[in-house]
Amino acid sequence: MSDTNWFNEARYGMFIHWGVYSYAARGEWFPNRELVPFEEYKTRYAENFKAERYDPKAWAKLAVDAGMKYAVLTTRHHDGFALWPTQTSDFHAGNIGPMRDLVGPYVAAFREAGLKVGFYFSPASWFHPDYPGPHFRDWPNEGDWKDSGQRDRFIEHYKAQLIELMSNYGKIDYLWYDGCIPDDLQSREVNEAVLALQPEILINERNGEPFHVEVCEQAIKPPAEDILWEACMTLNDNWGYHAGDHNWKQSHDVIQMLTDTARNGGNLLLNIGPKSDGSVPQESVDILTAAGDWLKRNGEAIYGAEKCPFSWNNWGKVTMKGSKVYLNIFKCTGTELCYGEIKNKVLSAKFLESGVSIDFEQKDGRLFLRDLPVPLKDPIATTIVLELDGQPEAIREQTSFWIPG
Ligand code: GLC
């Protein structure tokens, strides 16, 4: 049986996009966008991707400092370059570039740090002889396969790679498929083979059924159904390292995203794009660590948070767990905050970090919190925890489709 408990408790993970494209330093799609031929990709980029300073323990430490609970590494992106020494092709890190396995040390370091371990795997493979072609549009069509023989060989190839990944590295907690391939790559058969080797693994939905997690990309869009879900986001505007991209989100943006995913009962998978040598851009380290410091103070509002019945407001995001409700305040304008959503009786109100009690009154469905300091202490978000008399209930159902977040 797949293990869903850790995923619901975790709420925050590290996505790691790293590979040959990191050497080019202009994002992971560049060979496709620039019509780079295979020979050029191999000699000019793959052979120069050396992973000289690869230190997965430092990545794992960053994830822990950031407050993340799991990680997902690109074991193979659309360029088809395997970060492990696969038997299925020559295009891998044991044979070109780093000349060693990069996946095993990642698994060992993250496990040792107490984190759950995930593999990103893109079935697409731009340079594989049986793939419809290296410079294909983002999403090939059914008719792009030359014939069924080509398609069958391709399926055998990616399945064999997955079997290696699922057999050689001990327990793997999460298989994160990417898309960019025509349906259906015999996903049922392949996923069942994965589950036979890793019975507790979670699988995302991008390669079809059976799956456990629905993912959304660069947006926080909780699914309507009651299913595990995750939003994956970049910290700047690229997944793979891009030397010219300085459009960093800040630590308060990270916490706002995190409260938003948590309040909808989902996880945030936030990306780092290490450089070719394996080092993580300093901006990522600083931003993630500052957000992690906030989590040290207020993580109770995030980890294990459940889907919240409350709607939107104009000062922050509300999370909940059991009979506790957390008001994560980003913008407060005065000493009094009025919240008109809670049906239950409020038993206590306190600042989460200090435990200091807050004066409050409930009247006609309105909760008044009084004598708040102006400005609130925490520049990222100040969290107030309310203890209710039972399972939180909202006064009104959320009905409109246009309301923000
Ligand atoms: C898209 C991109 C890919 C990236 C992924 C992350 O599918 O094609 O480059 O790895 O998003 O979700």
mmCIF file of N, CA, C and O and ligand atoms in Angstrom, residues 15 17 28-29 74 77-78 120 139 176 178-180 206 217 232 239, ligand 1:
data_model
loop_
_atom_site.group_PDB
_atom_site.id
_atom_site.type_symbol
_atom_site.label_atom_id
_atom_site.label_comp_id
_atom_site.label_asym_id
_atom_site.label_seq_id
_atom_site.Cartn_x
_atom_site.Cartn_y
_atom_site.Cartn_z
ATOM 1 N N PHE A 15 12.474 20.656 -5.005
ATOM 2 C CA PHE A 15 12.612 20.159 -6.369
ATOM 3 C C PHE A 15 14.037 20.514 -6.801
ATOM 4 O O PHE A 15 14.506 21.625 -6.524
ATOM 5 N N HIS A 17 16.442 20.609 -10.128
ATOM 6 C CA HIS A 17 16.682 20.446 -11.566
ATOM 7 C C HIS A 17 18.178 20.595 -11.806
ATOM 8 O O HIS A 17 18.727 21.688 -11.665
ATOM 9 N N GLU A 28 16.650 24.461 -18.866
ATOM 10 C CA GLU A 28 16.736 23.065 -19.314
ATOM 11 C C GLU A 28 16.151 22.819 -20.700
ATOM 12 O O GLU A 28 16.369 21.762 -21.284
ATOM 13 N N TRP A 29 15.451 23.803 -21.237
ATOM 14 C CA TRP A 29 14.850 23.609 -22.557
ATOM 15 C C TRP A 29 15.739 24.101 -23.695
ATOM 16 O O TRP A 29 15.351 24.056 -24.858
ATOM 17 N N THR A 74 15.901 15.504 -10.528
ATOM 18 C CA THR A 74 15.767 15.136 -11.945
ATOM 19 C C THR A 74 16.766 14.030 -12.287
ATOM 20 O O THR A 74 17.910 14.307 -12.653
ATOM 21 N N HIS A 77 16.106 14.289 -17.362
ATOM 22 C CA HIS A 77 15.191 15.293 -17.918
ATOM 23 C C HIS A 77 14.924 14.972 -19.390
ATOM 24 O O HIS A 77 15.308 13.915 -19.889
ATOM 25 N N HIS A 78 14.265 15.898 -20.117
ATOM 26 C CA HIS A 78 13.885 15.609 -21.508
ATOM 27 C C HIS A 78 15.096 15.400 -22.421
ATOM 28 O O HIS A 78 14.951 14.905 -23.531
ATOM 29 N N TYR A 120 12.452 12.552 -9.981
ATOM 30 C CA TYR A 120 11.798 13.088 -11.176
ATOM 31 C C TYR A 120 12.293 12.246 -12.334
ATOM 32 O O TYR A 120 13.496 11.933 -12.424
ATOM 33 N N TRP A 139 4.887 19.274 -27.087
ATOM 34 C CA TRP A 139 4.117 18.068 -26.814
ATOM 35 C C TRP A 139 3.834 17.308 -28.113
ATOM 36 O O TRP A 139 2.937 17.681 -28.858
ATOM 37 N N TRP A 176 8.159 11.077 -9.598
ATOM 38 C CA TRP A 176 7.584 12.316 -10.140
ATOM 39 C C TRP A 176 7.800 12.325 -11.654
ATOM 40 O O TRP A 176 8.853 12.707 -12.146
ATOM 41 N N ASP A 178 7.392 13.552 -15.449
ATOM 42 C CA ASP A 178 7.058 14.750 -16.217
ATOM 43 C C ASP A 178 6.295 14.317 -17.464
ATOM 44 O O ASP A 178 6.149 13.119 -17.736
ATOM 45 N N GLY A 179 5.855 15.306 -18.248
ATOM 46 C CA GLY A 179 5.020 14.999 -19.406
ATOM 47 C C GLY A 179 5.790 15.091 -20.709
ATOM 48 O O GLY A 179 6.876 14.544 -20.839
ATOM 49 N N CYS A 180 5.221 15.797 -21.667
ATOM 50 C CA CYS A 180 5.853 16.028 -22.976
ATOM 51 C C CYS A 180 6.002 14.760 -23.804
ATOM 52 O O CYS A 180 6.988 14.592 -24.526
ATOM 53 N N ARG A 206 1.381 12.471 -14.075
ATOM 54 C CA ARG A 206 1.761 12.894 -15.418
ATOM 55 C C ARG A 206 2.044 11.774 -16.411
ATOM 56 O O ARG A 206 2.290 12.040 -17.577
ATOM 57 N N GLU A 217 1.514 23.187 -11.924
ATOM 58 C CA GLU A 217 2.842 23.764 -12.186
ATOM 59 C C GLU A 217 2.765 25.287 -12.295
ATOM 60 O O GLU A 217 1.928 25.812 -13.035
ATOM 61 N N CYS A 232 4.098 22.665 -7.916
ATOM 62 C CA CYS A 232 5.543 22.834 -8.081
ATOM 63 C C CYS A 232 5.805 24.224 -8.644
ATOM 64 O O CYS A 232 5.090 24.687 -9.534
ATOM 65 N N TRP A 239 13.623 26.462 -14.199
ATOM 66 C CA TRP A 239 13.861 25.233 -13.426
ATOM 67 C C TRP A 239 15.358 24.938 -13.408
ATOM 68 O O TRP A 239 15.983 24.906 -12.359
HETATM 69 C C1 GLC B 1 7.653 21.349 -17.488
HETATM 70 C C2 GLC B 1 8.946 21.523 -18.233
HETATM 71 C C3 GLC B 1 10.096 20.942 -17.535
HETATM 72 C C4 GLC B 1 10.094 21.040 -16.039
HETATM 73 C C5 GLC B 1 8.742 20.703 -15.481
HETATM 74 C C6 GLC B 1 8.623 20.861 -13.985
HETATM 75 O O1 GLC B 1 7.041 20.156 -17.780
HETATM 76 O O2 GLC B 1 8.898 20.970 -19.511
HETATM 77 O O3 GLC B 1 11.266 21.448 -18.071
HETATM 78 O O4 GLC B 1 11.015 20.132 -15.562
HETATM 79 O O5 GLC B 1 7.800 21.482 -16.097
HETATM 80 O O6 GLC B 1 7.305 20.695 -13.594
#
